[in-house]
CSV table of C-alpha atoms in Angstrom, one decimal:
chain,number,residue,atom,x,y,z
E,1,HIS,CA,-87.8,-88.8,-69.7
E,2,PHE,CA,-84.0,-88.9,-69.5
E,3,SER,CA,-82.4,-87.9,-66.3
E,4,LEU,CA,-78.9,-88.5,-64.9
E,5,PRO,CA,-77.4,-86.1,-62.4
E,6,GLY,CA,-74.0,-84.6,-63.1
E,7,SER,CA,-71.9,-84.8,-66.2
E,8,HIS,CA,-71.4,-88.0,-68.3
E,9,LEU,CA,-69.1,-89.0,-71.1
E,10,TRP,CA,-70.0,-91.9,-73.4
E,11,LEU,CA,-67.4,-93.1,-75.6
E,12,GLY,CA,-68.0,-95.2,-78.7
E,13,ARG,CA,-66.8,-96.3,-82.1
E,14,GLY,CA,-65.1,-93.1,-83.3
E,15,ARG,CA,-67.6,-91.0,-81.6
E,16,HIS,CA,-68.7,-89.7,-78.2
E,17,ILE,CA,-71.6,-88.2,-76.3
E,18,VAL,CA,-71.5,-85.9,-73.3
E,19,HIS,CA,-74.5,-84.6,-71.4
E,20,TYR,CA,-74.7,-82.3,-68.4
E,21,PRO,CA,-77.6,-80.4,-66.7
E,22,ILE,CA,-78.0,-76.8,-67.2
E,23,GLY,CA,-80.8,-75.7,-64.7
E,24,ALA,CA,-83.8,-77.8,-65.4
E,25,ASP,CA,-82.6,-78.8,-68.9
E,26,LEU,CA,-80.2,-81.2,-70.0
E,27,ASN,CA,-77.6,-80.3,-72.8
E,28,VAL,CA,-76.6,-83.2,-74.9
E,29,VAL,CA,-73.6,-83.1,-77.4
E,30,ALA,CA,-73.0,-86.0,-79.8
E,31,THR,CA,-69.7,-85.7,-81.5
E,32,LEU,CA,-69.4,-88.0,-84.7
E,33,PRO,CA,-67.7,-87.9,-88.2
E,34,THR,CA,-69.6,-85.5,-90.6
E,35,ALA,CA,-70.3,-88.5,-92.9
E,36,GLN,CA,-72.1,-90.2,-90.0
E,37,ALA,CA,-74.0,-87.1,-89.1
E,38,ARG,CA,-76.3,-87.1,-92.1
E,39,GLY,CA,-80.2,-87.7,-92.0
E,40,ASP,CA,-81.2,-90.3,-89.5
E,41,TRP,CA,-77.9,-90.9,-87.7
E,42,GLN,CA,-79.6,-91.5,-84.2
E,43,PRO,CA,-80.4,-95.2,-84.3
E,44,ASP,CA,-76.7,-96.0,-85.2
E,45,VAL,CA,-75.2,-93.7,-82.6
E,46,LEU,CA,-78.1,-94.3,-80.0
E,47,PRO,CA,-78.9,-98.2,-80.3
E,48,ALA,CA,-82.1,-99.4,-78.6
E,49,SER,CA,-80.1,-101.3,-76.1
E,50,SER,CA,-78.3,-98.2,-74.9
E,51,PRO,CA,-79.3,-96.2,-72.0
E,52,LEU,CA,-79.1,-93.2,-74.3
E,53,ALA,CA,-81.7,-94.7,-76.7
E,54,VAL,CA,-84.3,-92.3,-75.3
E,55,LEU,CA,-82.4,-89.3,-76.8
E,56,GLY,CA,-83.1,-90.6,-80.2
E,57,GLY,CA,-86.8,-89.8,-79.8
E,58,SER,CA,-88.7,-87.9,-82.5
E,59,ASN,CA,-89.5,-85.1,-79.8
E,60,ILE,CA,-85.9,-84.2,-79.5
E,61,SER,CA,-84.5,-81.6,-82.0
E,62,TRP,CA,-80.8,-81.7,-82.7
E,63,THR,CA,-78.7,-78.9,-84.1
E,64,GLN,CA,-75.7,-79.7,-86.3
E,65,THR,CA,-72.6,-77.5,-85.6
E,66,PRO,CA,-69.4,-78.4,-87.5
E,67,ILE,CA,-66.3,-78.4,-85.4
E,68,SER,CA,-63.9,-75.8,-86.6
E,69,SER,CA,-60.2,-76.0,-86.3
E,70,ALA,CA,-58.8,-74.2,-83.3
E,71,PHE,CA,-56.6,-71.3,-83.4
E,72,THR,CA,-54.8,-69.1,-81.0
E,73,ALA,CA,-54.1,-65.4,-82.3
E,74,ASP,CA,-50.4,-64.7,-82.8
E,75,CYS,CA,-50.9,-61.1,-81.5
E,76,TRP,CA,-53.3,-60.5,-78.6
E,77,ARG,CA,-52.7,-56.8,-78.5
E,78,ARG,CA,-51.8,-53.8,-80.5
E,79,GLY,CA,-51.8,-50.4,-78.9
E,80,SER,CA,-55.1,-49.7,-77.0
E,81,VAL,CA,-56.8,-52.7,-78.4
E,82,VAL,CA,-56.8,-56.2,-76.7
E,83,LEU,CA,-58.4,-59.4,-77.9
E,84,ALA,CA,-60.3,-61.7,-75.6
E,85,GLY,CA,-62.5,-64.8,-75.9
E,86,ASP,CA,-63.2,-66.2,-79.4
E,87,ALA,CA,-61.6,-63.2,-81.1
E,88,ALA,CA,-58.3,-64.4,-79.4
E,89,HIS,CA,-58.7,-68.1,-79.6
E,90,SER,CA,-61.2,-70.7,-80.7
E,91,MET,CA,-61.5,-73.6,-78.6
E,92,PRO,CA,-62.3,-77.2,-79.5
E,93,PRO,CA,-65.4,-78.4,-77.7
E,94,HIS,CA,-63.8,-81.5,-76.1
E,95,LEU,CA,-62.8,-79.9,-72.7
E,96,ALA,CA,-66.0,-77.7,-72.6
E,97,GLN,CA,-63.8,-74.7,-72.1
E,98,GLY,CA,-64.9,-72.3,-74.8
E,99,ALA,CA,-67.0,-69.9,-72.8
E,100,GLY,CA,-65.0,-70.6,-69.6
E,101,GLN,CA,-61.7,-69.4,-71.2
E,102,GLY,CA,-63.5,-66.3,-72.5
E,103,LEU,CA,-64.6,-65.5,-68.9
E,104,ALA,CA,-61.0,-66.5,-67.8
E,105,ASP,CA,-59.6,-63.8,-70.3
E,106,ALA,CA,-62.0,-61.2,-68.8
E,107,ALA,CA,-61.0,-62.0,-65.2
E,108,SER,CA,-57.2,-61.9,-66.1
E,109,LEU,CA,-57.8,-58.5,-68.0
E,110,LEU,CA,-59.6,-57.1,-65.0
E,111,ARG,CA,-56.9,-58.3,-62.6
E,112,TRP,CA,-54.2,-56.7,-64.7
E,113,LEU,CA,-56.1,-53.4,-65.2
E,114,ASP,CA,-57.2,-53.0,-61.7
E,115,GLY,CA,-55.2,-50.2,-60.3
E,116,ALA,CA,-52.8,-50.2,-63.2
E,117,ASN,CA,-50.9,-46.9,-63.7
E,118,ASP,CA,-49.3,-48.2,-67.0
E,119,ILE,CA,-52.2,-49.6,-69.3
E,120,ASP,CA,-49.7,-50.7,-72.0
E,121,ALA,CA,-47.8,-52.7,-69.4
E,122,ALA,CA,-51.1,-54.2,-68.1
E,123,PHE,CA,-52.2,-55.2,-71.6
E,124,ALA,CA,-48.8,-56.7,-72.3
E,125,GLY,CA,-48.9,-58.8,-69.0
E,126,TYR,CA,-52.6,-60.0,-69.8
E,127,ALA,CA,-51.6,-61.0,-73.3
E,128,ARG,CA,-48.4,-62.9,-72.1
E,129,GLU,CA,-50.3,-64.6,-69.3
E,130,ARG,CA,-53.5,-65.6,-71.2
E,131,ALA,CA,-51.6,-66.6,-74.6
E,132,GLY,CA,-49.5,-69.3,-72.8
E,133,ALA,CA,-52.4,-70.7,-70.7
E,134,VAL,CA,-54.9,-70.8,-73.5
E,135,SER,CA,-52.3,-72.3,-75.9
E,136,ARG,CA,-51.8,-75.3,-73.6
E,137,ILE,CA,-55.6,-75.7,-73.1
E,138,VAL,CA,-56.3,-75.6,-76.8
E,139,GLN,CA,-53.8,-78.3,-77.3
E,140,LYS,CA,-55.1,-80.6,-74.6
E,141,ALA,CA,-58.7,-80.1,-76.0
E,142,ASP,CA,-57.5,-81.0,-79.5
E,143,ILE,CA,-55.8,-84.1,-78.0
E,144,SER,CA,-58.8,-85.0,-76.0
E,145,GLY,CA,-60.9,-84.9,-79.1
E,146,ARG,CA,-58.6,-87.3,-80.9
E,147,ILE,CA,-58.6,-89.7,-77.9
E,148,MET,CA,-62.4,-89.6,-77.7
E,149,ALA,CA,-62.7,-90.4,-81.5
E,150,LEU,CA,-60.5,-93.4,-81.4
E,151,SER,CA,-62.0,-96.6,-82.8
E,152,GLY,CA,-60.8,-100.3,-83.0
E,153,PRO,CA,-57.9,-101.6,-81.0
E,154,ALA,CA,-56.8,-98.1,-79.9
E,155,ALA,CA,-60.3,-97.4,-78.5
E,156,ARG,CA,-60.2,-100.6,-76.5
E,157,LEU,CA,-56.8,-99.6,-75.0
E,158,ARG,CA,-58.3,-96.1,-74.3
E,159,ASP,CA,-61.2,-97.7,-72.5
E,160,LEU,CA,-58.9,-100.1,-70.6
E,161,ALA,CA,-56.8,-97.1,-69.2
E,162,LEU,CA,-60.0,-95.3,-68.4
E,163,ASN,CA,-61.5,-98.2,-66.5
E,164,MET,CA,-58.2,-98.8,-64.7
E,165,GLY,CA,-57.6,-95.2,-63.9
E,166,GLY,CA,-61.1,-94.2,-63.2
E,167,PRO,CA,-61.8,-90.5,-61.9
E,168,ARG,CA,-58.0,-90.1,-60.7
E,169,LEU,CA,-56.9,-90.4,-64.4
E,170,MET,CA,-59.4,-87.9,-65.6
E,171,GLN,CA,-58.6,-85.6,-62.7
E,172,SER,CA,-55.0,-85.8,-63.5
E,173,TRP,CA,-55.6,-85.0,-67.2
E,174,LEU,CA,-57.8,-82.0,-66.3
E,175,ALA,CA,-55.5,-80.8,-63.5
E,176,GLU,CA,-53.6,-78.3,-65.9
E,177,VAL,CA,-57.1,-76.9,-67.0
E,178,TRP,CA,-58.4,-76.4,-63.5
E,179,ALA,CA,-54.9,-75.0,-62.2
E,180,ALA,CA,-55.1,-72.3,-65.0
E,181,ASP,CA,-58.5,-71.2,-63.7
E,182,GLU,CA,-57.1,-71.0,-59.9
E,183,THR,CA,-54.7,-68.3,-61.0
E,184,LEU,CA,-57.4,-66.1,-62.0
E,185,VAL,CA,-59.3,-66.1,-58.5
């Protein structure tokens, strides 16, 4: 049985693992290069000396999902049609913002349409607001993925910075993501 409260990020040689509770279940995401994700990858990524070793057990099933390149649509609206969620932007998984940004799109669209007399202006406002916010978050998620995938001396510097900066460093890095969400409430 594997149980740790809250979310945890484990950084390793060119790969990382994040896990977080979802109700009574535990969602675990292991991100590693495709060449290392073949066959029996768990012993290399989850060594017996690691607290995560229990996740390499045979009773755990894993689903491989390739990480696609992120994109943000050039045009979010045309006439009476607007894009939202994955149709408007894909999101790298490294900030766990995929579904969250889709919900943020919906909240923004609702706010712009609520009581609007000019639907075209409301759609234009929504597209302008969300395109800018999402573009910055996609870029930050992409950078986060590259930072998490570091190996060698660069990874040691990353780890040193994280050890020295602690939660304040992570909160500072995520402040822009959380600030974007606050504008929607």
